[in-house]
PDB file of C-alpha atoms in Angstrom:
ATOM      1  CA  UNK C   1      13.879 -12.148  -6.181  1.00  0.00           C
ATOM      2  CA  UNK C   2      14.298 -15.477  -4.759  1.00  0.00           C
ATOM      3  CA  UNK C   3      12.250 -14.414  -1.489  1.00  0.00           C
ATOM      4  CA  UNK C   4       9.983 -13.358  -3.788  1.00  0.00           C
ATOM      5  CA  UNK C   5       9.565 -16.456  -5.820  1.00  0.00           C
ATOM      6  CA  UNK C   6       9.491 -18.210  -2.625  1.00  0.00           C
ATOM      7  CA  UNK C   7       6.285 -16.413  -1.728  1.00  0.00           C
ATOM      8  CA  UNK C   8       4.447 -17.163  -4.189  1.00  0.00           C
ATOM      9  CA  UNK C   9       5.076 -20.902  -4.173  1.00  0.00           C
ATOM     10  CA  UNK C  10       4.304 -20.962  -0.639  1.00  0.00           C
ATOM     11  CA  UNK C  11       2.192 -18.155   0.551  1.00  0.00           C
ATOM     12  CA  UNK C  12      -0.630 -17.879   2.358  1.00  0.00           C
ATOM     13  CA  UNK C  13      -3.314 -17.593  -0.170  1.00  0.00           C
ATOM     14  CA  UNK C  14      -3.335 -18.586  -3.871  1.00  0.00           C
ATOM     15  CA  UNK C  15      -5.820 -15.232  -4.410  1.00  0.00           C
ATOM     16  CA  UNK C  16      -3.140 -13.247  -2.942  1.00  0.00           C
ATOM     17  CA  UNK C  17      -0.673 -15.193  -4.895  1.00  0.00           C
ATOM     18  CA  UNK C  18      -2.424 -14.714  -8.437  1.00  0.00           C
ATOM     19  CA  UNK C  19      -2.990 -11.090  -7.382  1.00  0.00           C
ATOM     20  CA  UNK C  20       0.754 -10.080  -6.865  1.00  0.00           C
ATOM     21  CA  UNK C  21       1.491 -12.408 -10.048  1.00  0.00           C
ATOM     22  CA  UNK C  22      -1.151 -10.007 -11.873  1.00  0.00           C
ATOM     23  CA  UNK C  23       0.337  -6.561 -10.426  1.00  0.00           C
ATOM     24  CA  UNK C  24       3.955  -7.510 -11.640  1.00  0.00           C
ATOM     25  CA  UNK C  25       2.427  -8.320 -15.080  1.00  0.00           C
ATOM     26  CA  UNK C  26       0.321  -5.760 -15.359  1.00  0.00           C
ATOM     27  CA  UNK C  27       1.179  -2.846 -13.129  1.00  0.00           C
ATOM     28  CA  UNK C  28       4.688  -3.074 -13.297  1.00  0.00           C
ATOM     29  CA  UNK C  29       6.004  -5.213 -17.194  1.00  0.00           C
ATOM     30  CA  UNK C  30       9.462  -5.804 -16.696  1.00  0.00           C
ATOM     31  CA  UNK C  31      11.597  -3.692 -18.208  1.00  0.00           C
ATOM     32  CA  UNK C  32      14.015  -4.519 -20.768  1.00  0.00           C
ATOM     33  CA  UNK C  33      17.354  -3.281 -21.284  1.00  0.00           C
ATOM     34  CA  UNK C  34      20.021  -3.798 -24.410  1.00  0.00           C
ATOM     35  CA  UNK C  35      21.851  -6.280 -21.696  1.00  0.00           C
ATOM     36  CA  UNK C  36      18.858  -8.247 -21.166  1.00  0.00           C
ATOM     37  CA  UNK C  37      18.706  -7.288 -17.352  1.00  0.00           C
ATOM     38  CA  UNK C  38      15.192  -6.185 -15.752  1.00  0.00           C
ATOM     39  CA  UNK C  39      14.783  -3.434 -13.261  1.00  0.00           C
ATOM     40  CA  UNK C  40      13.787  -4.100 -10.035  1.00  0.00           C
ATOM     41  CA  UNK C  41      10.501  -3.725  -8.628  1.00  0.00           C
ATOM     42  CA  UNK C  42      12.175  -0.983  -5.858  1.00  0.00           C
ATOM     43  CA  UNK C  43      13.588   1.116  -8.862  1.00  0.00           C
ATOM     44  CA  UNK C  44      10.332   1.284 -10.450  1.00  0.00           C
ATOM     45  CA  UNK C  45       8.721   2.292  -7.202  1.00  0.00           C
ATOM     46  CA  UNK C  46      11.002   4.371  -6.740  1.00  0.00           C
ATOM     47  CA  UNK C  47      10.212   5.826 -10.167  1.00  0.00           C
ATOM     48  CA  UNK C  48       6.250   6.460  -8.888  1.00  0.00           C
ATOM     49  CA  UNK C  49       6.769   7.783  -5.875  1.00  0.00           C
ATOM     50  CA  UNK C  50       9.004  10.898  -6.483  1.00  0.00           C
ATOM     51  CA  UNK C  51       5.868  12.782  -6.751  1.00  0.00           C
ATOM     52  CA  UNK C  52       4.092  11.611  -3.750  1.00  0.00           C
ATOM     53  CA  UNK C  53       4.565  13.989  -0.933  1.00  0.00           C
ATOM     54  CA  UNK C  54       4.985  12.189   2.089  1.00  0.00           C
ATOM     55  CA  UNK C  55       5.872   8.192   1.824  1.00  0.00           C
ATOM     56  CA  UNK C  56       6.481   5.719   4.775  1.00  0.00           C
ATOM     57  CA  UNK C  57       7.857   3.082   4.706  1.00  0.00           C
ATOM     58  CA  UNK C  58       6.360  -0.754   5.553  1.00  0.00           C
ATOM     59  CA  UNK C  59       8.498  -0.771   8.244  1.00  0.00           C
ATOM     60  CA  UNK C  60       7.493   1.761   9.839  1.00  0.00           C
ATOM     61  CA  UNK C  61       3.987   0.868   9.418  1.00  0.00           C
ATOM     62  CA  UNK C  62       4.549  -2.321  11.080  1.00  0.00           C
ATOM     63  CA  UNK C  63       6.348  -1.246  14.449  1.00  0.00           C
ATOM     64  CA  UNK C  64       3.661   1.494  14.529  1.00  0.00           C
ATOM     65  CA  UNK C  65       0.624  -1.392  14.568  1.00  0.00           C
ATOM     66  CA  UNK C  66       3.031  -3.218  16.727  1.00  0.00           C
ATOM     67  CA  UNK C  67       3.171  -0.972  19.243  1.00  0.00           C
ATOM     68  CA  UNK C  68      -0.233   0.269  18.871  1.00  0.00           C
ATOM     69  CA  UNK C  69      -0.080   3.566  17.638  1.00  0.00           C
ATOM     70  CA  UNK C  70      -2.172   2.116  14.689  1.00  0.00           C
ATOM     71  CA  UNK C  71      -5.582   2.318  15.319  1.00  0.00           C
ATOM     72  CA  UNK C  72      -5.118   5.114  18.837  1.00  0.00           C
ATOM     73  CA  UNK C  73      -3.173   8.268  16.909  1.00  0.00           C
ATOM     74  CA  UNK C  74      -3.140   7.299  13.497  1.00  0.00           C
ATOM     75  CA  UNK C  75      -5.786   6.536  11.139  1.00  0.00           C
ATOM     76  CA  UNK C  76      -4.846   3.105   8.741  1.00  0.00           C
ATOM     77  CA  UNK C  77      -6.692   3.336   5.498  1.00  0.00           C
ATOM     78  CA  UNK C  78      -6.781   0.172   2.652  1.00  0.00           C
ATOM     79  CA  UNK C  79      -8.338   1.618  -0.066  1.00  0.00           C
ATOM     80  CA  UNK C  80      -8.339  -1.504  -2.229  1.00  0.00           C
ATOM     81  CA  UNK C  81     -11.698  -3.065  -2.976  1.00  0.00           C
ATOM     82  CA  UNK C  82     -13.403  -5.074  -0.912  1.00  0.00           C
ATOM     83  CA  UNK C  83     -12.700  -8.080  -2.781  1.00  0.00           C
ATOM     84  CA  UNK C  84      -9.039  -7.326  -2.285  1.00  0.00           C
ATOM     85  CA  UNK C  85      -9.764  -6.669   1.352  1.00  0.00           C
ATOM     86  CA  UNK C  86     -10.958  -9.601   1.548  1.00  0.00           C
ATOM     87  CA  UNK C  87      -8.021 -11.462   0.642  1.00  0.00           C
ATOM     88  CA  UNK C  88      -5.915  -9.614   2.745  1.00  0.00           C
ATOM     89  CA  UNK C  89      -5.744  -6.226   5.309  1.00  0.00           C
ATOM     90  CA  UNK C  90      -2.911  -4.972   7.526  1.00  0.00           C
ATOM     91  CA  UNK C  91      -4.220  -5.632  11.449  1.00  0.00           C
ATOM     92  CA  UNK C  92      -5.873  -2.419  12.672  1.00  0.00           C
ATOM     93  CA  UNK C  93      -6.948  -1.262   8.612  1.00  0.00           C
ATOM     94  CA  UNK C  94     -10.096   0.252   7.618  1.00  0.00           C
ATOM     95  CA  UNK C  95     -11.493  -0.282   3.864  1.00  0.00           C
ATOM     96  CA  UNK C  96     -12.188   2.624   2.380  1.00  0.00           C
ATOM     97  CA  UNK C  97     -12.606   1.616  -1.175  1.00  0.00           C
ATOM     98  CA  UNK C  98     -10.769   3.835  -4.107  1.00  0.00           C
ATOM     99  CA  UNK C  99     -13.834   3.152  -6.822  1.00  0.00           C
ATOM    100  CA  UNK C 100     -16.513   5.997  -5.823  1.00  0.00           C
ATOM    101  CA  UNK C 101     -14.089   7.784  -2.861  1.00  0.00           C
ATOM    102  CA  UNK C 102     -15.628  10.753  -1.608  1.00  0.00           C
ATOM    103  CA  UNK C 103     -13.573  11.963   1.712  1.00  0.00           C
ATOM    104  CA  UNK C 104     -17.040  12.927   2.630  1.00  0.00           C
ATOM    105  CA  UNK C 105     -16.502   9.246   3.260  1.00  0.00           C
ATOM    106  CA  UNK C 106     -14.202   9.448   6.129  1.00  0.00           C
ATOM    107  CA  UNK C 107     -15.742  13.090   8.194  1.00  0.00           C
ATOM    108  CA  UNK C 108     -15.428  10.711  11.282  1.00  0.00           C
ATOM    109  CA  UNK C 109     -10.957  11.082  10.533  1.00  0.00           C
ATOM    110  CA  UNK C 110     -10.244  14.918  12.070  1.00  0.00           C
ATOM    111  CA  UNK C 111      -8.811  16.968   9.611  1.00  0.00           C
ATOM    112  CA  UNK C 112      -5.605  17.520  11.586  1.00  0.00           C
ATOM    113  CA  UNK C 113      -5.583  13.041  12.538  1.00  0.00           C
ATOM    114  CA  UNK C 114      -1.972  11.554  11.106  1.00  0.00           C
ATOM    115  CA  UNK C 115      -3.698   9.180   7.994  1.00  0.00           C
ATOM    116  CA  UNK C 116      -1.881   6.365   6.430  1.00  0.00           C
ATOM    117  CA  UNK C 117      -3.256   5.044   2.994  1.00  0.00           C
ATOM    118  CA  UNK C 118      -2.108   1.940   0.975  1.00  0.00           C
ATOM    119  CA  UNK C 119      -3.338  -0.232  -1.784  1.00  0.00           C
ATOM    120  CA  UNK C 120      -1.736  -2.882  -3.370  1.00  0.00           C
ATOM    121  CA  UNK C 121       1.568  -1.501  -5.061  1.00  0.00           C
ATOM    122  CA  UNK C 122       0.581   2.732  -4.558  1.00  0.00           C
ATOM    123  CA  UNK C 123      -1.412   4.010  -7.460  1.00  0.00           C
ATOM    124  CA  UNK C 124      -4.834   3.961  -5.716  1.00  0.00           C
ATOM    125  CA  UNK C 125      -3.431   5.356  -2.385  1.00  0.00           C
ATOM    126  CA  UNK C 126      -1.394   8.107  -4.047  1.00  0.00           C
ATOM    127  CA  UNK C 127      -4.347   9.323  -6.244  1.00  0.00           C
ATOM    128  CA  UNK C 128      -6.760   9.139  -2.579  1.00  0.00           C
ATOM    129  CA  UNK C 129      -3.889  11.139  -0.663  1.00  0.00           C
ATOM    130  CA  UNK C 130      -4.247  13.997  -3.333  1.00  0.00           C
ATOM    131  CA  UNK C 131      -7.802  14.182  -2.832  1.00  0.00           C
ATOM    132  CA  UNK C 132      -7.432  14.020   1.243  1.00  0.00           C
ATOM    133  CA  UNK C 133      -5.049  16.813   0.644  1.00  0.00           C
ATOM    134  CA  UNK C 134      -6.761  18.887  -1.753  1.00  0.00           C
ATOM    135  CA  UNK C 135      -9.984  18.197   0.874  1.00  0.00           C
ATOM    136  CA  UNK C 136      -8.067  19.971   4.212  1.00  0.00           C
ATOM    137  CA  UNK C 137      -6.439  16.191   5.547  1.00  0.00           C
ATOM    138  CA  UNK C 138      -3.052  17.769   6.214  1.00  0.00           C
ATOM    139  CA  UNK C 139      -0.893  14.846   7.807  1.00  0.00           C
ATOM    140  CA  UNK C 140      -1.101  12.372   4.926  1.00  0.00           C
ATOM    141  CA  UNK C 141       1.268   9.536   3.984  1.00  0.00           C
ATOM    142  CA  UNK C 142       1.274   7.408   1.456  1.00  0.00           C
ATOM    143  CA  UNK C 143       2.645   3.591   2.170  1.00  0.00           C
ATOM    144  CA  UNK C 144       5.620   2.798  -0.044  1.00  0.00           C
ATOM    145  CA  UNK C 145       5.012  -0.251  -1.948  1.00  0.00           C
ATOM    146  CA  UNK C 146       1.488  -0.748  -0.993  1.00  0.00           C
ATOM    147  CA  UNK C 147       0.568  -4.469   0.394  1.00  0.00           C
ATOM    148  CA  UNK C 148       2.883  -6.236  -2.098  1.00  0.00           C
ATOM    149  CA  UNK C 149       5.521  -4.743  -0.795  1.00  0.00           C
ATOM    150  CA  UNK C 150       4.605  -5.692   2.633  1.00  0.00           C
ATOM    151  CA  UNK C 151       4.459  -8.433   2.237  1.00  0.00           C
ATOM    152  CA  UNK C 152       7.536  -9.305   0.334  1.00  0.00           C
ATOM    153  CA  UNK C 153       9.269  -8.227   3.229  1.00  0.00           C
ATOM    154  CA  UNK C 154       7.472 -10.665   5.345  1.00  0.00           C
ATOM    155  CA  UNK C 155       5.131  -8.412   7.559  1.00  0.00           C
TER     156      UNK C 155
END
C-alpha cells in the first residue's frame, strides 16, 4: 500500500493519478470487515477474475514487449477510451475502444493470432474477450489487473 501511495504522490501524470484514485473509489469501495481491516486490491481481483478464462499476468506482458514478441506474434489490445489512451498505453498497444466494440473491428487480427486485452482494472477487457471468443478469436487472454495494476508494479 505504501508503493501505492507513493505513486500517486509522485507519478507521472496527475490524470493518471486522479484516474486510479477514481477506480479504487469507484470500481473497487473498500471493503469493510467487523475488525476494521480492508481487503486488498489483489483479493478483490482475484474475486473478478475466477471467471475469466485465460488471465496473464503484467509480468508476463512486460518481458513479452520487452523482448518483442508484442507487436510480431501477439496482438496487444487497450480497449479503454481514447481519452484514457491518451493518458497512458503499454508500448506496442493498439486502442480498440470498449464503447461501440464490434470485432468486425479488428478482421485485420487472424482468428487463430495469440490476443492480449486490458483496460484499466479488467471489467472492459473481460467483457471484449467474451465477445472475441464467442466471435471465433480462440487464443484470448485477459491482462490481470488491467493498467492499474501495471503500473503499481512499476512497469
Amino acid at each position: 500500500m505504501l508503493m501505492y501511495m507513493q505513486f500517486l504522490r509522485e507519478g507521472p501524470c496527475r490524470h493518471l493519478r486522479t484516474g486510479i484514485i477514481a477506480l479504487v473509489l469507484i470500481g473497487f469501495p473498500p471493503a469493510i470487515s467487523a475488525g476494521g481491516s480492508g481487503e486488498t486490491l489483489e483479493n478483490r481481483l482475484d474475486r473478478f477474475y475466477q471467471d475469466v478464462p485465460q488471465v496473464i499476468e503484467p509480468a508476463e506482458v512486460n518481458q513479452m514487449i520487452l523482448n518483442g514478441t508484442i507487436p510480431d506474434d501477439v496482438y496487444l489490445l487497450d480497449v479503454r477510451s481514447g481519452e484514457e489512451w491518451t493518458v497512458s498505453h503499454l508500448p506496442e498497444a493498439e486502442l480498440i475502444p470498449f464503447d461501440g466494440f464490434d470485432p468486425s473491428g479488428i478482421d485485420h487480427i487472424p482468428h487463430d493470432a495469440r490476443i492480449i486485452l486490458y483496460c484499466a482494472v479488467g471489467r472492459r477487457s473481460s467483457a471484449v474477450g467474451e465477445m472475441l471468443r464467442d466471435a471465433g478469436y480462440a487464443d484470448v487472454w485477459d491482462m490481470y489487473g488491467g493498467i492499474l495494476l501495471w503500473a503499481e508494479r512499476g512497469y
